[in-house]
mmCIF file of C-alpha atoms in Angstrom:
data_model
loop_
_atom_site.group_PDB
_atom_site.id
_atom_site.type_symbol
_atom_site.label_atom_id
_atom_site.label_comp_id
_atom_site.label_asym_id
_atom_site.label_seq_id
_atom_site.Cartn_x
_atom_site.Cartn_y
_atom_site.Cartn_z
ATOM 1 C CA UNK A 7 81.151 16.839 18.530
ATOM 2 C CA UNK A 8 84.762 16.731 19.659
ATOM 3 C CA UNK A 9 85.980 18.464 22.820
ATOM 4 C CA UNK A 10 87.901 20.927 20.629
ATOM 5 C CA UNK A 11 84.757 21.850 18.703
ATOM 6 C CA UNK A 12 82.757 22.186 21.905
ATOM 7 C CA UNK A 13 85.337 24.696 23.066
ATOM 8 C CA UNK A 14 84.980 26.598 19.800
ATOM 9 C CA UNK A 15 81.182 26.543 19.728
ATOM 10 C CA UNK A 16 80.551 27.402 23.360
ATOM 11 C CA UNK A 17 77.839 29.623 24.805
ATOM 12 C CA UNK A 18 80.217 32.551 25.272
ATOM 13 C CA UNK A 19 80.780 32.698 21.520
ATOM 14 C CA UNK A 20 77.075 32.952 20.688
ATOM 15 C CA UNK A 21 76.400 36.175 18.831
ATOM 16 C CA UNK A 22 72.795 36.277 20.111
ATOM 17 C CA UNK A 23 70.873 34.329 22.802
ATOM 18 C CA UNK A 24 69.376 31.124 21.444
ATOM 19 C CA UNK A 25 65.633 30.914 20.837
ATOM 20 C CA UNK A 26 64.253 27.678 22.302
ATOM 21 C CA UNK A 27 61.022 25.737 21.911
ATOM 22 C CA UNK A 28 58.717 25.114 24.856
ATOM 23 C CA UNK A 29 58.679 21.432 25.969
ATOM 24 C CA UNK A 30 55.368 19.731 25.313
ATOM 25 C CA UNK A 31 54.521 21.789 22.229
ATOM 26 C CA UNK A 32 54.173 20.407 18.725
ATOM 27 C CA UNK A 33 57.108 22.496 17.565
ATOM 28 C CA UNK A 34 59.294 21.135 20.356
ATOM 29 C CA UNK A 35 58.457 17.591 19.222
ATOM 30 C CA UNK A 36 59.239 18.481 15.596
ATOM 31 C CA UNK A 37 62.516 20.045 16.713
ATOM 32 C CA UNK A 38 63.439 16.849 18.601
ATOM 33 C CA UNK A 39 62.528 14.719 15.583
ATOM 34 C CA UNK A 40 64.637 16.866 13.245
ATOM 35 C CA UNK A 41 67.595 16.770 15.648
ATOM 36 C CA UNK A 42 67.278 13.003 16.089
ATOM 37 C CA UNK A 43 67.402 12.542 12.315
ATOM 38 C CA UNK A 44 70.555 14.650 12.062
ATOM 39 C CA UNK A 45 72.232 12.914 14.974
ATOM 40 C CA UNK A 46 71.438 9.471 13.577
ATOM 41 C CA UNK A 47 73.481 10.231 10.478
ATOM 42 C CA UNK A 48 70.496 10.009 8.153
ATOM 43 C CA UNK A 49 70.959 11.441 4.664
ATOM 44 C CA UNK A 50 70.462 15.211 4.880
ATOM 45 C CA UNK A 51 68.332 15.247 1.744
ATOM 46 C CA UNK A 52 65.901 12.900 3.488
ATOM 47 C CA UNK A 53 66.122 14.709 6.833
ATOM 48 C CA UNK A 54 64.809 17.996 5.424
ATOM 49 C CA UNK A 55 61.706 16.531 3.770
ATOM 50 C CA UNK A 56 58.366 17.438 5.348
ATOM 51 C CA UNK A 57 57.231 14.466 7.475
ATOM 52 C CA UNK A 58 53.923 12.901 6.488
ATOM 53 C CA UNK A 59 50.979 14.519 8.209
ATOM 54 C CA UNK A 60 52.926 17.504 9.534
ATOM 55 C CA UNK A 61 52.119 21.150 8.858
ATOM 56 C CA UNK A 62 54.479 22.943 6.470
ATOM 57 C CA UNK A 63 54.451 26.163 8.502
ATOM 58 C CA UNK A 64 55.401 24.314 11.690
ATOM 59 C CA UNK A 65 58.235 22.496 9.895
ATOM 60 C CA UNK A 66 59.568 25.737 8.417
ATOM 61 C CA UNK A 67 59.257 27.596 11.743
ATOM 62 C CA UNK A 68 61.313 24.952 13.542
ATOM 63 C CA UNK A 69 64.064 25.103 10.946
ATOM 64 C CA UNK A 70 64.170 28.883 10.682
ATOM 65 C CA UNK A 71 64.744 29.160 14.428
ATOM 66 C CA UNK A 72 67.283 26.327 14.384
ATOM 67 C CA UNK A 73 69.235 27.848 11.488
ATOM 68 C CA UNK A 74 69.192 31.242 13.187
ATOM 69 C CA UNK A 75 70.717 29.657 16.294
ATOM 70 C CA UNK A 76 73.353 27.727 14.328
ATOM 71 C CA UNK A 77 74.385 30.514 11.967
ATOM 72 C CA UNK A 78 74.420 32.977 14.847
ATOM 73 C CA UNK A 79 76.838 30.596 16.597
ATOM 74 C CA UNK A 80 79.048 30.257 13.514
ATOM 75 C CA UNK A 81 79.329 34.007 13.060
ATOM 76 C CA UNK A 82 80.010 34.377 16.776
ATOM 77 C CA UNK A 83 83.175 32.314 16.377
ATOM 78 C CA UNK A 84 84.708 34.740 13.877
ATOM 79 C CA UNK A 85 83.042 38.069 14.742
ATOM 80 C CA UNK A 86 86.167 39.389 16.480
ATOM 81 C CA UNK A 87 87.971 39.105 13.121
ATOM 82 C CA UNK A 88 85.115 40.719 11.185
ATOM 83 C CA UNK A 89 85.682 44.420 11.801
ATOM 84 C CA UNK A 90 84.998 47.674 10.008
ATOM 85 C CA UNK A 91 88.665 47.681 9.019
ATOM 86 C CA UNK A 92 88.813 44.127 7.653
ATOM 87 C CA UNK A 93 85.300 44.175 6.200
ATOM 88 C CA UNK A 94 84.321 47.774 5.357
ATOM 89 C CA UNK A 95 81.522 46.453 3.123
ATOM 90 C CA UNK A 96 79.143 43.531 3.673
ATOM 91 C CA UNK A 97 80.099 41.412 0.707
ATOM 92 C CA UNK A 98 80.751 37.983 -0.695
ATOM 93 C CA UNK A 99 83.879 38.640 -2.702
ATOM 94 C CA UNK A 100 84.255 41.355 -5.364
ATOM 95 C CA UNK A 101 81.116 40.370 -7.302
ATOM 96 C CA UNK A 102 78.522 40.474 -4.521
ATOM 97 C CA UNK A 103 77.656 43.325 -2.176
ATOM 98 C CA UNK A 104 74.757 43.204 0.264
ATOM 99 C CA UNK A 105 73.018 46.405 1.308
ATOM 100 C CA UNK A 106 70.777 46.776 4.349
ATOM 101 C CA UNK A 107 67.152 47.882 4.288
ATOM 102 C CA UNK A 108 64.641 47.539 7.110
ATOM 103 C CA UNK A 109 61.957 50.148 6.351
ATOM 104 C CA UNK A 110 62.750 51.813 9.686
ATOM 105 C CA UNK A 111 66.068 53.634 9.899
ATOM 106 C CA UNK A 112 67.286 52.315 6.554
ATOM 107 C CA UNK A 113 64.396 52.886 4.159
ATOM 108 C CA UNK A 114 66.628 52.489 1.111
ATOM 109 C CA UNK A 115 69.297 49.807 0.492
ATOM 110 C CA UNK A 116 72.371 51.119 2.300
ATOM 111 C CA UNK A 117 76.005 49.993 2.084
ATOM 112 C CA UNK A 118 77.335 49.160 5.550
ATOM 113 C CA UNK A 119 80.438 47.531 7.083
ATOM 114 C CA UNK A 120 79.912 43.801 7.555
ATOM 115 C CA UNK A 121 79.797 43.815 11.393
ATOM 116 C CA UNK A 122 77.167 46.577 11.409
ATOM 117 C CA UNK A 123 75.139 44.685 8.800
ATOM 118 C CA UNK A 124 75.373 41.502 10.899
ATOM 119 C CA UNK A 125 74.202 43.292 14.055
ATOM 120 C CA UNK A 126 71.213 44.763 12.261
ATOM 121 C CA UNK A 127 70.435 41.423 10.640
ATOM 122 C CA UNK A 128 70.493 39.437 13.885
ATOM 123 C CA UNK A 129 68.446 42.108 15.675
ATOM 124 C CA UNK A 130 65.895 42.072 12.861
ATOM 125 C CA UNK A 131 65.572 38.282 12.869
ATOM 126 C CA UNK A 132 65.242 38.190 16.652
ATOM 127 C CA UNK A 133 62.325 40.604 16.456
ATOM 128 C CA UNK A 134 60.631 38.396 13.839
ATOM 129 C CA UNK A 135 61.020 35.049 15.612
ATOM 130 C CA UNK A 136 60.034 36.463 19.007
ATOM 131 C CA UNK A 137 56.907 38.112 17.608
ATOM 132 C CA UNK A 138 53.920 35.973 18.622
ATOM 133 C CA UNK A 139 51.921 37.352 15.694
ATOM 134 C CA UNK A 140 54.493 35.880 13.280
ATOM 135 C CA UNK A 141 55.861 32.841 15.162
ATOM 136 C CA UNK A 142 52.961 31.885 17.472
ATOM 137 C CA UNK A 143 53.846 29.513 20.292
ATOM 138 C CA UNK A 144 50.353 28.902 21.687
ATOM 139 C CA UNK A 145 48.475 25.799 20.509
ATOM 140 C CA UNK A 146 45.687 26.655 18.083
ATOM 141 C CA UNK A 147 47.009 30.113 17.171
ATOM 142 C CA UNK A 148 47.401 30.218 13.364
ATOM 143 C CA UNK A 149 50.406 31.470 11.451
ATOM 144 C CA UNK A 150 49.919 34.695 9.475
ATOM 145 C CA UNK A 151 49.008 34.305 5.811
ATOM 146 C CA UNK A 152 52.357 35.768 4.752
ATOM 147 C CA UNK A 153 54.370 33.518 7.085
ATOM 148 C CA UNK A 154 56.291 31.694 4.344
ATOM 149 C CA UNK A 155 57.164 34.988 2.641
ATOM 150 C CA UNK A 156 58.593 36.296 5.922
ATOM 151 C CA UNK A 157 60.614 33.084 6.369
ATOM 152 C CA UNK A 158 61.935 33.297 2.822
ATOM 153 C CA UNK A 159 63.295 36.753 3.568
ATOM 154 C CA UNK A 160 64.863 35.583 6.846
ATOM 155 C CA UNK A 161 66.507 32.573 5.178
ATOM 156 C CA UNK A 162 67.730 34.640 2.238
ATOM 157 C CA UNK A 163 69.453 37.047 4.608
ATOM 158 C CA UNK A 164 70.872 34.228 6.747
ATOM 159 C CA UNK A 165 72.382 32.723 3.627
ATOM 160 C CA UNK A 166 74.376 35.933 3.191
ATOM 161 C CA UNK A 167 76.115 35.177 6.487
ATOM 162 C CA UNK A 168 77.324 31.870 5.016
ATOM 163 C CA UNK A 169 78.538 33.715 1.911
ATOM 164 C CA UNK A 170 80.511 36.254 3.931
ATOM 165 C CA UNK A 171 81.991 33.675 6.326
ATOM 166 C CA UNK A 172 82.998 31.262 3.561
ATOM 167 C CA UNK A 173 84.562 33.859 1.278
ATOM 168 C CA UNK A 174 86.136 36.229 3.815
ATOM 169 C CA UNK A 175 86.693 34.291 7.048
ATOM 170 C CA UNK A 176 86.978 30.597 6.257
ATOM 171 C CA UNK A 177 90.669 30.679 7.083
ATOM 172 C CA UNK A 178 89.693 31.332 10.717
ATOM 173 C CA UNK A 179 87.211 28.452 10.648
ATOM 174 C CA UNK A 180 89.992 26.141 9.399
ATOM 175 C CA UNK A 181 92.427 27.357 12.065
ATOM 176 C CA UNK A 182 89.798 26.482 14.704
ATOM 177 C CA UNK A 183 89.306 23.065 13.133
ATOM 178 C CA UNK A 184 85.599 23.735 12.695
ATOM 179 C CA UNK A 185 85.276 23.439 8.921
ATOM 180 C CA UNK A 186 83.476 20.062 9.029
ATOM 181 C CA UNK A 187 80.866 21.457 11.422
ATOM 182 C CA UNK A 188 80.319 24.606 9.332
ATOM 183 C CA UNK A 189 80.198 22.629 6.079
ATOM 184 C CA UNK A 190 77.576 20.269 7.503
ATOM 185 C CA UNK A 191 75.487 23.210 8.675
ATOM 186 C CA UNK A 192 75.718 24.804 5.228
ATOM 187 C CA UNK A 193 74.834 21.552 3.512
ATOM 188 C CA UNK A 194 71.792 21.088 5.801
ATOM 189 C CA UNK A 195 70.671 24.666 5.128
ATOM 190 C CA UNK A 196 71.164 24.297 1.369
ATOM 191 C CA UNK A 197 69.152 21.074 1.131
ATOM 192 C CA UNK A 198 66.338 22.522 3.261
ATOM 193 C CA UNK A 199 65.852 25.754 1.312
ATOM 194 C CA UNK A 200 66.103 24.005 -2.068
ATOM 195 C CA UNK A 201 63.796 21.122 -1.036
ATOM 196 C CA UNK A 202 61.051 23.596 -0.092
ATOM 197 C CA UNK A 203 61.925 26.332 -2.626
ATOM 198 C CA UNK A 204 62.518 28.916 0.074
ATOM 199 C CA UNK A 205 65.344 30.849 -1.611
ATOM 200 C CA UNK A 206 65.545 32.111 -5.176
ATOM 201 C CA UNK A 207 68.237 30.184 -7.049
ATOM 202 C CA UNK A 208 69.855 33.470 -8.059
ATOM 203 C CA UNK A 209 70.554 34.237 -4.377
ATOM 204 C CA UNK A 210 72.509 30.967 -4.098
ATOM 205 C CA UNK A 211 74.913 31.867 -6.906
ATOM 206 C CA UNK A 212 77.764 33.280 -4.751
ATOM 207 C CA UNK A 213 78.511 29.858 -3.271
ATOM 208 C CA UNK A 214 77.325 27.705 -6.166
ATOM 209 C CA UNK A 215 79.630 29.573 -8.535
ATOM 210 C CA UNK A 216 82.434 29.020 -6.039
ATOM 211 C CA UNK A 217 81.888 25.236 -6.285
ATOM 212 C CA UNK A 218 80.292 25.066 -2.860
ATOM 213 C CA UNK A 219 77.098 23.456 -4.057
ATOM 214 C CA UNK A 220 76.985 20.128 -2.155
ATOM 215 C CA UNK A 221 76.768 18.059 -5.339
ATOM 216 C CA UNK A 222 79.994 19.647 -6.603
ATOM 217 C CA UNK A 223 82.017 18.656 -3.562
ATOM 218 C CA UNK A 224 84.748 16.984 -5.577
ATOM 219 C CA UNK A 225 85.634 20.384 -7.084
ATOM 220 C CA UNK A 226 85.246 22.302 -3.849
ATOM 221 C CA UNK A 227 88.066 23.718 -1.718
ATOM 222 C CA UNK A 228 86.071 22.570 1.294
ATOM 223 C CA UNK A 229 85.115 19.035 2.276
ATOM 224 C CA UNK A 230 81.514 18.101 3.028
ATOM 225 C CA UNK A 231 81.232 15.035 5.264
#
Protein backbone atom coordinates (compact mmCIF):
# COMPACT_ATOMS: atom_id res chain seq x y z
CA UNK A 1 0.00 0.00 0.00
CA UNK A 2 1.30 3.44 -0.88
CA UNK A 3 2.13 6.07 1.75
CA UNK A 4 -0.86 8.10 0.52
CA UNK A 5 -3.22 5.17 1.03
CA UNK A 6 -1.76 4.44 4.45
CA UNK A 7 -2.59 8.00 5.39
CA UNK A 8 -6.14 7.52 4.15
CA UNK A 9 -6.69 4.15 5.81
CA UNK A 10 -5.16 4.94 9.18
CA UNK A 11 -6.35 3.83 12.60
CA UNK A 12 -7.96 7.19 13.35
CA UNK A 13 -10.34 6.70 10.43
CA UNK A 14 -11.59 3.31 11.65
CA UNK A 15 -15.31 3.46 12.25
CA UNK A 16 -15.11 0.69 14.88
CA UNK A 17 -12.20 -1.00 16.73
CA UNK A 18 -10.81 -3.95 14.79
CA UNK A 19 -11.56 -7.48 15.96
CA UNK A 20 -8.36 -9.55 16.01
CA UNK A 21 -7.58 -13.25 16.21
CA UNK A 22 -5.59 -14.70 19.09
CA UNK A 23 -2.07 -15.86 18.04
CA UNK A 24 -1.65 -19.61 18.21
CA UNK A 25 -5.28 -20.41 17.40
CA UNK A 26 -6.46 -22.23 14.31
CA UNK A 27 -8.37 -19.16 13.18
CA UNK A 28 -5.27 -17.00 13.52
CA UNK A 29 -3.38 -19.43 11.27
CA UNK A 30 -6.22 -19.41 8.73
CA UNK A 31 -6.25 -15.61 8.84
CA UNK A 32 -2.49 -15.52 8.16
CA UNK A 33 -2.88 -17.99 5.29
CA UNK A 34 -5.68 -15.95 3.72
CA UNK A 35 -3.69 -12.73 4.07
CA UNK A 36 -0.57 -14.35 2.62
CA UNK A 37 -2.56 -15.47 -0.43
CA UNK A 38 -3.88 -11.95 -0.98
CA UNK A 39 -0.49 -10.35 -0.51
CA UNK A 40 1.16 -12.78 -2.92
CA UNK A 41 -1.07 -11.55 -5.72
CA UNK A 42 -2.78 -14.90 -6.17
CA UNK A 43 -5.99 -14.91 -8.19
CA UNK A 44 -8.82 -13.81 -5.88
CA UNK A 45 -11.12 -16.54 -7.18
CA UNK A 46 -8.57 -19.10 -5.99
CA UNK A 47 -7.83 -17.27 -2.73
CA UNK A 48 -11.42 -17.54 -1.48
CA UNK A 49 -11.78 -21.29 -2.01
CA UNK A 50 -11.96 -23.43 1.13
CA UNK A 51 -8.51 -24.99 1.68
CA UNK A 52 -8.40 -28.78 1.68
CA UNK A 53 -8.99 -30.26 5.11
CA UNK A 54 -10.17 -27.01 6.70
CA UNK A 55 -13.50 -26.49 8.44
CA UNK A 56 -16.03 -24.38 6.53
CA UNK A 57 -17.24 -22.58 9.66
CA UNK A 58 -13.69 -21.58 10.61
CA UNK A 59 -13.01 -20.31 7.08
CA UNK A 60 -16.23 -18.28 7.04
CA UNK A 61 -15.62 -16.90 10.56
CA UNK A 62 -12.17 -15.63 9.58
CA UNK A 63 -13.52 -13.88 6.51
CA UNK A 64 -16.57 -12.38 8.19
CA UNK A 65 -14.36 -10.73 10.80
CA UNK A 66 -11.85 -9.62 8.16
CA UNK A 67 -14.55 -8.12 5.93
CA UNK A 68 -16.09 -6.36 8.92
CA UNK A 69 -12.72 -4.77 9.68
CA UNK A 70 -12.09 -3.76 6.06
CA UNK A 71 -15.56 -2.42 5.28
CA UNK A 72 -15.64 -0.63 8.62
CA UNK A 73 -12.37 1.05 7.58
CA UNK A 74 -13.73 2.00 4.15
CA UNK A 75 -16.85 3.58 5.60
CA UNK A 76 -14.71 5.36 8.18
CA UNK A 77 -12.92 7.22 5.39
CA UNK A 78 -16.13 8.82 4.11
CA UNK A 79 -18.38 8.89 7.19
CA UNK A 80 -17.86 12.64 7.70
CA UNK A 81 -19.48 13.17 4.29
CA UNK A 82 -22.34 10.76 5.01
CA UNK A 83 -24.71 12.87 7.08
CA UNK A 84 -28.43 13.04 7.75
CA UNK A 85 -28.53 15.99 5.35
CA UNK A 86 -26.64 14.35 2.48
CA UNK A 87 -28.08 10.88 3.05
CA UNK A 88 -31.51 11.20 4.72
CA UNK A 89 -32.30 7.60 3.70
CA UNK A 90 -30.05 4.53 3.70
CA UNK A 91 -30.15 3.71 0.02
CA UNK A 92 -28.30 2.56 -3.05
CA UNK A 93 -29.62 5.00 -5.61
CA UNK A 94 -33.31 5.65 -6.33
CA UNK A 95 -34.22 1.97 -6.81
CA UNK A 96 -32.92 0.51 -3.55
CA UNK A 97 -33.77 1.51 0.01
CA UNK A 98 -32.56 -0.40 3.05
CA UNK A 99 -34.61 -0.39 6.24
CA UNK A 100 -33.31 -1.36 9.67
CA UNK A 101 -34.71 -4.13 11.85
CA UNK A 102 -33.04 -5.68 14.88
CA UNK A 103 -35.90 -7.23 16.89
CA UNK A 104 -34.98 -4.96 19.80
CA UNK A 105 -35.77 -1.27 19.37
CA UNK A 106 -36.67 -1.65 15.70
CA UNK A 107 -39.02 -4.63 15.57
CA UNK A 108 -40.31 -3.67 12.12
CA UNK A 109 -38.26 -2.55 9.08
CA UNK A 110 -37.69 1.16 9.66
CA UNK A 111 -36.45 3.85 7.27
CA UNK A 112 -33.45 5.66 8.76
CA UNK A 113 -30.80 8.17 7.63
CA UNK A 114 -27.72 6.39 6.31
CA UNK A 115 -25.34 7.36 9.17
CA UNK A 116 -27.83 6.13 11.79
CA UNK A 117 -28.30 2.89 9.85
CA UNK A 118 -24.51 2.43 9.65
CA UNK A 119 -24.07 2.98 13.40
CA UNK A 120 -26.75 0.44 14.21
CA UNK A 121 -25.32 -2.00 11.69
CA UNK A 122 -21.75 -1.82 13.01
CA UNK A 123 -22.97 -2.08 16.61
CA UNK A 124 -25.07 -5.12 15.71
CA UNK A 125 -22.21 -6.88 13.93
CA UNK A 126 -19.82 -6.15 16.79
CA UNK A 127 -22.21 -7.82 19.22
CA UNK A 128 -22.39 -10.90 16.96
CA UNK A 129 -18.66 -11.37 16.37
CA UNK A 130 -17.76 -10.74 20.01
CA UNK A 131 -20.35 -13.23 21.26
CA UNK A 132 -18.50 -16.40 22.28
CA UNK A 133 -21.67 -18.43 21.76
CA UNK A 134 -21.69 -17.42 18.08
CA UNK A 135 -17.99 -16.88 17.27
CA UNK A 136 -16.22 -19.16 19.80
CA UNK A 137 -12.51 -18.53 20.24
CA UNK A 138 -11.67 -21.44 22.54
CA UNK A 139 -10.29 -24.63 20.96
CA UNK A 140 -12.87 -27.42 20.91
CA UNK A 141 -15.90 -25.16 21.40
CA UNK A 142 -18.31 -25.83 18.50
CA UNK A 143 -20.04 -23.24 16.37
CA UNK A 144 -23.82 -22.96 16.80
CA UNK A 145 -25.94 -24.93 14.34
CA UNK A 146 -27.25 -21.71 12.78
CA UNK A 147 -23.77 -20.18 12.42
CA UNK A 148 -23.82 -19.96 8.61
CA UNK A 149 -27.28 -18.39 8.65
CA UNK A 150 -26.03 -15.71 11.05
CA UNK A 151 -23.00 -15.06 8.82
CA UNK A 152 -25.19 -14.81 5.74
CA UNK A 153 -27.18 -12.06 7.42
CA UNK A 154 -24.01 -10.23 8.49
CA UNK A 155 -22.51 -10.42 4.99
CA UNK A 156 -25.76 -9.36 3.34
CA UNK A 157 -25.88 -6.25 5.51
CA UNK A 158 -22.17 -5.51 4.98
CA UNK A 159 -22.76 -5.64 1.25
CA UNK A 160 -25.21 -2.76 1.66
CA UNK A 161 -22.32 -0.61 2.88
CA UNK A 162 -20.53 -1.25 -0.43
CA UNK A 163 -23.71 -0.33 -2.31
CA UNK A 164 -24.12 2.96 -0.45
CA UNK A 165 -20.43 3.92 -0.70
CA UNK A 166 -20.16 3.09 -4.40
CA UNK A 167 -23.36 4.84 -5.46
CA UNK A 168 -23.37 7.85 -3.12
CA UNK A 169 -19.78 8.48 -2.01
CA UNK A 170 -17.40 7.07 -4.60
CA UNK A 171 -16.42 10.57 -5.64
CA UNK A 172 -14.78 10.98 -2.21
CA UNK A 173 -12.97 7.66 -2.60
CA UNK A 174 -11.59 8.85 -5.96
CA UNK A 175 -10.50 12.20 -4.51
CA UNK A 176 -8.55 10.29 -1.83
CA UNK A 177 -6.99 8.09 -4.49
CA UNK A 178 -8.30 4.97 -2.77
CA UNK A 179 -10.49 3.52 -5.52
CA UNK A 180 -8.09 0.66 -6.34
CA UNK A 181 -8.03 -0.42 -2.69
CA UNK A 182 -11.83 -0.26 -2.36
CA UNK A 183 -12.37 -2.04 -5.68
CA UNK A 184 -10.04 -4.87 -4.65
CA UNK A 185 -11.86 -5.22 -1.34
CA UNK A 186 -15.21 -5.36 -3.15
CA UNK A 187 -13.92 -7.88 -5.65
CA UNK A 188 -12.56 -10.10 -2.83
CA UNK A 189 -15.88 -9.87 -0.98
CA UNK A 190 -17.88 -10.63 -4.13
CA UNK A 191 -15.85 -13.72 -5.03
CA UNK A 192 -16.03 -15.03 -1.45
CA UNK A 193 -19.80 -14.74 -1.00
CA UNK A 194 -20.53 -16.14 -4.47
CA UNK A 195 -18.01 -19.00 -4.13
CA UNK A 196 -19.71 -20.18 -0.93
CA UNK A 197 -23.26 -19.05 -1.78
CA UNK A 198 -23.47 -16.77 1.23
CA UNK A 199 -25.60 -14.00 -0.30
CA UNK A 200 -28.77 -14.33 -2.35
CA UNK A 201 -28.09 -13.24 -5.93
CA UNK A 202 -31.01 -10.82 -5.73
CA UNK A 203 -29.19 -8.88 -2.97
CA UNK A 204 -26.23 -8.36 -5.33
CA UNK A 205 -28.33 -6.68 -8.02
CA UNK A 206 -27.66 -3.03 -7.03
CA UNK A 207 -24.00 -3.30 -8.04
CA UNK A 208 -24.33 -5.98 -10.70
CA UNK A 209 -26.92 -3.89 -12.53
CA UNK A 210 -24.53 -0.95 -12.28
CA UNK A 211 -21.87 -2.98 -14.14
CA UNK A 212 -19.82 -3.49 -11.00
CA UNK A 213 -19.79 -7.26 -11.23
CA UNK A 214 -16.06 -8.12 -11.49
CA UNK A 215 -16.50 -10.01 -14.76
CA UNK A 216 -18.05 -6.91 -16.35
CA UNK A 217 -15.10 -4.67 -15.57
CA UNK A 218 -14.69 -3.49 -19.14
CA UNK A 219 -18.11 -1.81 -18.91
CA UNK A 220 -17.61 -0.50 -15.39
CA UNK A 221 -16.96 3.12 -14.41
CA UNK A 222 -14.48 1.76 -11.89
CA UNK A 223 -11.29 -0.18 -12.54
CA UNK A 224 -10.62 -3.50 -10.82
CA UNK A 225 -6.91 -4.32 -10.62
